[in-house]
Structures are given as C-alpha cells and as structure tokens.
Amino acid sequence: LKLAALKEGILLVLLSFRMMIVLVVSHLVLASPPGPLSEWHLVFEDSFETLNTTKWTKGWSWYDGNGNPQPRVHTKASDSCYFADENVYIKDGNLVIVNKREQSHGFNYTSGVVNTMAYNSTQGFQAVYGYFEARIKASPGGRDNLGMCPAFWMPNFKNDGDDGNCEIDVMEIPGGLPFGNGHTVYGTVHTKKDMNGHSAGNLTLPDGQYFSADYHDYAVLWEPGHLQWYFDGKIYHETRNVSLVPSTPAYMVLDNEVGLGHLQPHGGWAGDPSNTPFPQYMYVDHVRVWQRSQNNDVQA
C-alpha cells in the first residue's frame, strides 16, 4: 500500500510538472512575435519585480508638436479623474493601477498612469516599428462597473499634447454600454482625435465573457505601412493604409482612465462611474517589445 501511494504521489507530481510546462510554453507562444523567433530580438522587457524609474514615468507626458518633451502632468482633458502617483505600485510581480472614488484636486475620482517617454538618454523608451506586447488583467466590466477603460497605447513623437496624431492604441476595453461594456477590446490607429483619419478593429468575447476574468496578451505588430493587432496570439485587425501607419518614434502608456469621454452625449466611451463600486484594479504582468533583427530604430 505504501509503495502504491508513493507511485501515485510521484505520478501526480509529474503530471503537475507537465501541466506547468505546457502552461509556460503556451504563454510564451501567445506572447512571442509572429514567425521564427530567430528573426527577432528583445529590445525592452519589464516583468515588474520593481517599478523601474529609468523605464517608466508616473503621470502623463506629451510632446509639444515640435518633438520637445513637456513636463509631466496629472490631469487629462477627456477624463473625470486625477492621476495620482500613489495609485500606481508593484505587488506580487504585477504593475497595479487602482481607481478610487475620492476627492482630489477638484475631481471625484483618482486613477494612475505610467509612460515611457524618453526624456533623455537614460530615462524612458521609444521605438519605431516592432512587436509591442503586454499581458494584462483588465478591471471588471458589466453594468455594475461602468466608467473604466483599461488601456495599453502608444502616443507619438509628432503629438502636440494629447492630439492623437499618429497614436496607436494596442488595446482599449471601454466600459460604456454602446462600446461593449467590458466584453470588447479595440485596436486603433489615429491621425487626429477627430477620427477623420483612423483604422479601428475590435473583438468581442463569446458567451458574455469579460476580459477581466483572466490575464490576456495584447499586442500590435508595427512595420512600415502595416499594422496588425493581436489578442492572445491571434490577429483580429490589420491595416495597410500607408497614410495611417506612423513612421516616427512612439512611447508606451498603461492606464485605466475614469470617465473617458464623459462629456459625450451618449455617456462616453468609458461610461458613467457614478454608481460603480470602488476601488477598481488593473494588473499588468509584463511588457515586452521585440524588433526585427535588421531594425535598429530604438531610442532608449
């Protein structure tokens, strides 16, 4: 009996180990760029054991339209929240962004944001072209959780503030009822915020599922004249419209804006957070950027 129990225990350990290997390999496949890995090299990686301030800046950072970085700020015109530094922190190997209902600087809500603008040669990360990927667990969706918009996106060197010029949105999951209410992820490239020039695609989970139920991999492949958006390793949108695809450096932003687009008549992209329970959490497991081996268009 003891021998049989020992064999059964060893078998369970081996099966568990095998399942762990399968999960790790599956995740690596989802997170890796398309094609042979030998064609790519990793130019940026953060697994968030600590908040690396040589890579990330808390708050919003913008260019002035002439390629000059501006001092960071803690508000954004389209939002109904103040972006507090303390709302971004590291816990259990995740970057955590927490949204709260609290009074701060004239707002009823607070949130957090980090970005990789290259303020100088030792601060930040910017690049032209590559495979930009993050593993994220979004904040909850549903009618009881209106007002959030978890996002991973890329402002551009050409921006004049938050004007959307050449902006690439790797993923946005708006809470607004007309826009999926947490069931739908959007990938977009803009020429300007007025949407006169853009290409957008989206993917809705089946059977009423929410993206907040688990971690998922969100990515964009950015090449000359070509953009492809990925969810868990599968393409769901692309454009080859050369006039839309940027060719100047971009930097990365992670945020979860409260009430994004709240001034719009339909209640906004994110929805109205008035009856939403707080706090709300967004978790980021890692961020990686890969580039083709022949491409050296990195500013870091």
C-alpha positions as a printed NumPy array, in Angstrom:
array([[  0.   ,   0.   ,   0.   ],
       [  2.829,   2.395,   0.869],
       [  4.528,   1.662,  -2.475],
       [  1.296,   2.225,  -4.395],
       [  0.702,   5.513,  -2.583],
       [  4.277,   6.581,  -3.322],
       [  3.865,   5.777,  -7.021],
       [  0.573,   7.662,  -7.122],
       [  2.219,  10.673,  -5.45 ],
       [  5.113,  10.66 ,  -7.912],
       [  2.67 ,  10.398, -10.823],
       [  0.676,  13.397,  -9.556],
       [  3.859,  15.44 ,  -9.182],
       [  4.966,  14.538, -12.715],
       [  1.53 ,  15.394, -14.138],
       [  1.514,  18.723, -12.311],
       [  5.018,  19.488, -13.581],
       [  3.968,  18.583, -17.132],
       [  0.92 ,  20.847, -16.907],
       [  3.123,  23.661, -15.625],
       [  5.477,  23.248, -18.592],
       [  2.524,  23.228, -21.02 ],
       [  1.14 ,  26.429, -19.481],
       [  4.539,  28.17 , -19.614],
       [  5.137,  27.117, -23.224],
       [  1.593,  28.138, -24.212],
       [  2.093,  31.548, -22.653],
       [  5.435,  32.015, -24.416],
       [  3.759,  31.201, -27.735],
       [  0.973,  33.727, -27.077],
       [  3.434,  36.428, -26.05 ],
       [  6.015,  35.91 , -28.801],
       [  6.136,  37.858, -32.062],
       [  4.933,  36.179, -35.276],
       [  7.249,  33.985, -37.324],
       [ 10.556,  32.379, -36.317],
       [ 11.877,  33.833, -33.065],
       [ 15.353,  33.91 , -34.633],
       [ 14.169,  36.852, -36.764],
       [ 13.554,  38.974, -33.673],
       [ 15.472,  40.434, -30.764],
       [ 14.087,  41.69 , -27.473],
       [ 14.708,  45.429, -27.025],
       [ 12.514,  46.126, -23.977],
       [ 11.245,  43.946, -21.133],
       [  9.739,  44.644, -17.741],
       [  8.269,  41.928, -15.518],
       [  7.553,  44.397, -12.711],
       [  9.553,  42.985,  -9.843],
       [ 10.096,  46.666,  -9.016],
       [  8.955,  49.908, -10.626],
       [ 11.939,  50.776, -12.792],
       [ 12.009,  54.557, -12.969],
       [ 14.603,  54.511, -15.762],
       [ 11.844,  52.954, -17.931],
       [  8.611,  54.384, -16.541],
       [  7.403,  57.851, -15.527],
       [  4.252,  58.268, -13.438],
       [  1.769,  60.795, -14.799],
       [  1.119,  61.998, -18.346],
       [  3.949,  63.031, -20.656],
       [  3.398,  64.778, -24.   ],
       [  5.371,  66.309, -26.834],
       [  4.74 ,  69.896, -27.918],
       [  4.28 ,  69.281, -31.645],
       [  7.952,  70.029, -32.362],
       [  9.491,  66.962, -30.746],
       [ 10.162,  68.597, -27.384],
       [  9.027,  66.664, -24.286],
       [  6.879,  68.626, -21.835],
       [  6.863,  68.307, -18.014],
       [  4.61 ,  65.543, -16.742],
       [  1.056,  66.38 , -15.668],
       [ -1.635,  64.628, -13.617],
       [ -4.825,  65.514, -15.491],
       [ -6.22 ,  64.821, -18.952],
       [ -8.996,  66.857, -20.545],
       [-11.201,  63.925, -21.588],
       [-11.236,  62.296, -18.124],
       [-13.091,  62.834, -14.858],
       [-10.241,  61.824, -12.526],
       [ -6.929,  62.997, -11.098],
       [ -3.957,  60.737, -11.869],
       [ -2.168,  60.266,  -8.552],
       [  1.333,  58.813,  -8.317],
       [  0.344,  56.631,  -5.347],
       [ -2.325,  54.873,  -7.443],
       [  0.428,  53.023,  -9.338],
       [  2.507,  50.438,  -7.475],
       [  4.072,  46.974,  -7.667],
       [  2.538,  43.94 ,  -5.968],
       [  3.24 ,  40.218,  -6.468],
       [  5.116,  40.78 ,  -9.742],
       [  2.405,  42.987, -11.24 ],
       [  2.134,  46.65 , -12.035],
       [ -1.121,  47.639, -10.32 ],
       [ -3.241,  50.645, -11.289],
       [ -6.022,  51.346,  -8.806],
       [ -9.009,  53.635,  -9.363],
       [-10.705,  55.163,  -6.313],
       [-13.713,  57.286,  -5.538],
       [-12.173,  60.14 ,  -3.552],
       [-11.843,  63.902,  -3.692],
       [ -8.554,  65.085,  -5.155],
       [ -7.565,  68.327,  -6.908],
       [-11.163,  69.13 ,  -7.781],
       [-12.053,  65.638,  -9.046],
       [-14.3  ,  62.957,  -7.51 ],
       [-12.075,  60.083,  -8.623],
       [ -8.391,  59.174,  -8.795],
       [ -6.533,  56.843, -11.115],
       [ -2.945,  56.198, -12.171],
       [ -0.849,  56.154, -15.323],
       [  2.725,  55.352, -16.364],
       [  4.542,  56.073, -19.617],
       [  7.934,  55.502, -21.239],
       [  8.594,  58.892, -22.871],
       [ 12.35 ,  59.268, -23.444],
       [ 13.038,  62.475, -21.535],
       [ 16.776,  61.914, -22.011],
       [ 19.296,  59.19 , -22.867],
       [ 18.799,  57.417, -19.505],
       [ 15.062,  57.962, -18.96 ],
       [ 12.336,  56.106, -20.859],
       [ 11.999,  54.059, -24.034],
       [ 10.8  ,  54.912, -27.536],
       [ 10.923,  52.976, -30.778],
       [  9.903,  52.924, -34.425],
       [  8.448,  49.569, -35.534],
       [  8.367,  46.278, -33.674],
       [  6.059,  43.913, -31.819],
       [  4.679,  45.618, -28.706],
       [  3.065,  43.198, -26.246],
       [  1.646,  43.278, -22.704],
       [ -0.063,  40.704, -20.514],
       [ -2.915,  42.419, -18.689],
       [ -5.853,  41.618, -16.433],
       [ -8.431,  44.34 , -17.026],
       [-10.642,  45.885, -14.373],
       [-14.18 ,  44.402, -14.213],
       [-16.754,  45.123, -16.898],
       [-20.534,  44.904, -16.763],
       [-23.414,  47.236, -15.991],
       [-22.311,  47.481, -12.355],
       [-18.796,  48.605, -13.318],
       [-19.288,  51.498, -15.731],
       [-16.705,  54.221, -16.146],
       [-13.398,  52.378, -16.645],
       [-11.238,  51.992, -19.738],
       [ -8.144,  49.79 , -19.238],
       [ -5.657,  50.619, -21.993],
       [ -2.197,  49.949, -23.42 ],
       [ -1.358,  52.53 , -26.077],
       [  1.357,  54.491, -27.837],
       [  1.452,  58.279, -28.267],
       [  3.875,  59.559, -30.895],
       [  6.811,  61.932, -31.252],
       [  4.572,  64.026, -33.558],
       [  1.944,  64.698, -30.879],
       [  1.096,  68.213, -29.832],
       [ -0.168,  67.305, -26.387],
       [ -2.944,  64.715, -26.46 ],
       [ -3.959,  65.44 , -30.06 ],
       [ -3.922,  61.8  , -31.163],
       [ -1.616,  62.408, -34.119],
       [ -0.088,  59.045, -35.162],
       [ -1.411,  57.406, -31.984],
       [ -1.533,  53.59 , -31.873],
       [ -3.952,  52.045, -29.362],
       [ -2.753,  48.495, -28.758],
       [ -5.795,  47.744, -26.613],
       [ -8.7  ,  49.596, -25.054],
       [-11.562,  47.913, -23.204],
       [-14.225,  50.609, -22.708],
       [-16.904,  50.22 , -20.066],
       [-19.539,  52.255, -21.92 ],
       [-22.665,  50.289, -22.821],
       [-22.618,  51.246, -26.541],
       [-18.994,  50.103, -26.828],
       [-19.033,  46.612, -25.356],
       [-19.224,  47.266, -21.6  ],
       [-16.072,  45.259, -20.889],
       [-16.818,  42.463, -23.385],
       [-14.994,  44.095, -26.339],
       [-11.372,  45.048, -26.994],
       [-10.495,  47.729, -29.564],
       [ -7.3  ,  48.294, -31.535],
       [ -6.936,  51.618, -33.357],
       [ -4.526,  53.901, -35.187],
       [ -5.377,  57.615, -35.361],
       [ -4.133,  60.546, -37.355],
       [ -6.081,  63.001, -35.174],
       [ -8.541,  62.696, -32.296],
       [-11.411,  63.824, -34.529],
       [-11.342,  60.334, -36.104],
       [-11.409,  61.702, -39.659],
       [ -8.371,  59.547, -40.278],
       [ -8.224,  56.222, -38.447],
       [ -8.431,  52.456, -38.729],
       [-10.102,  50.516, -35.932],
       [-10.993,  46.913, -35.269],
       [-12.474,  45.072, -32.323],
       [-13.015,  41.636, -30.861],
       [-15.86 ,  40.591, -28.558],
       [-15.534,  37.579, -26.279],
       [-18.182,  34.84 , -26.753],
       [-20.844,  33.792, -24.262],
       [-20.882,  37.065, -22.362],
       [-17.333,  36.694, -21.084],
       [-15.371,  39.648, -19.704],
       [-11.711,  40.374, -20.338],
       [-11.365,  40.947, -16.594],
       [-11.859,  37.24 , -15.867],
       [ -8.212,  36.433, -16.613],
       [ -4.884,  37.715, -17.889],
       [ -4.628,  38.07 , -21.667],
       [ -1.904,  39.025, -24.137],
       [ -2.497,  42.176, -26.172],
       [ -0.086,  43.157, -28.936],
       [  0.449,  45.158, -32.08 ],
       [  2.842,  44.419, -34.931],
       [  4.068,  47.725, -36.355],
       [  6.002,  47.622, -39.613],
       [  6.468,  50.111, -42.483],
       [  2.995,  50.699, -43.96 ],
       [  1.472,  47.868, -41.929],
       [ -0.206,  47.334, -38.532],
       [ -1.658,  44.115, -37.078],
       [ -3.459,  43.802, -33.748],
       [ -3.296,  40.566, -31.725],
       [ -5.316,  39.077, -28.881],
       [ -3.777,  36.012, -27.221],
       [ -1.549,  35.459, -30.23 ],
       [ -4.289,  35.726, -32.885],
       [ -4.808,  38.58 , -35.352],
       [ -8.152,  40.383, -35.104],
       [ -7.473,  43.556, -37.144],
       [ -4.927,  44.995, -39.565],
       [ -4.386,  47.91 , -41.912],
       [ -2.032,  48.507, -44.821],
       [ -3.136,  52.098, -45.324],
       [  0.259,  53.777, -45.657],
       [ -1.203,  57.211, -44.899],
       [ -2.29 ,  55.992, -41.452],
       [  0.734,  53.976, -40.324],
       [  3.222,  56.131, -38.356],
       [  6.941,  56.157, -39.162],
       [  8.167,  58.251, -36.222],
       [  9.048,  57.155, -32.663],
       [  6.338,  56.162, -30.208],
       [  6.369,  55.535, -26.463],
       [  4.104,  53.351, -24.326],
       [  1.326,  54.195, -21.858],
       [ -0.52 ,  51.971, -19.367],
       [ -3.628,  53.446, -17.783],
       [ -7.242,  52.937, -16.693],
       [ -8.953,  56.28 , -17.229],
       [-12.105,  57.001, -15.224],
       [-14.94 ,  58.513, -17.239],
       [-13.007,  58.739, -20.502],
       [-15.141,  60.699, -22.955],
       [-17.621,  61.602, -20.192],
       [-18.603,  64.844, -21.952],
       [-20.035,  62.972, -24.95 ],
       [-23.866,  62.865, -25.173],
       [-24.127,  59.053, -25.129],
       [-22.409,  58.784, -21.745],
       [-18.922,  58.339, -23.036],
       [-16.5  ,  55.714, -24.199],
       [-15.937,  54.511, -20.63 ],
       [-19.415,  55.164, -19.276],
       [-20.684,  56.964, -16.183],
       [-18.919,  55.79 , -12.986],
       [-21.442,  57.376, -10.592],
       [-22.922,  54.054,  -9.395],
       [-19.809,  51.914,  -9.767],
       [-18.223,  50.272,  -6.698],
       [-14.624,  51.284,  -5.981],
       [-11.729,  50.565,  -5.813],
       [-11.191,  49.144,  -9.304],
       [ -7.938,  47.374, -10.238],
       [ -5.97 ,  46.769, -13.445],
       [ -2.972,  44.381, -13.343],
       [ -0.041,  44.217, -15.775],
       [  2.133,  41.094, -15.634],
       [  4.761,  42.252, -18.133],
       [  5.501,  44.455, -21.133],
       [  7.852,  43.427, -23.955],
       [  8.986,  44.963, -27.217],
       [ 10.637,  42.947, -29.971],
       [ 12.188,  44.214, -33.188],
       [ 13.261,  42.543, -36.407],
       [ 16.934,  41.7  , -36.229],
       [ 17.766,  44.171, -39.024],
       [ 15.835,  47.028, -37.382],
       [ 17.711,  49.379, -35.044],
       [ 15.112,  52.144, -34.73 ],
       [ 15.169,  52.257, -30.914],
       [ 15.501,  55.301, -28.692],
       [ 16.104,  54.441, -25.059]])
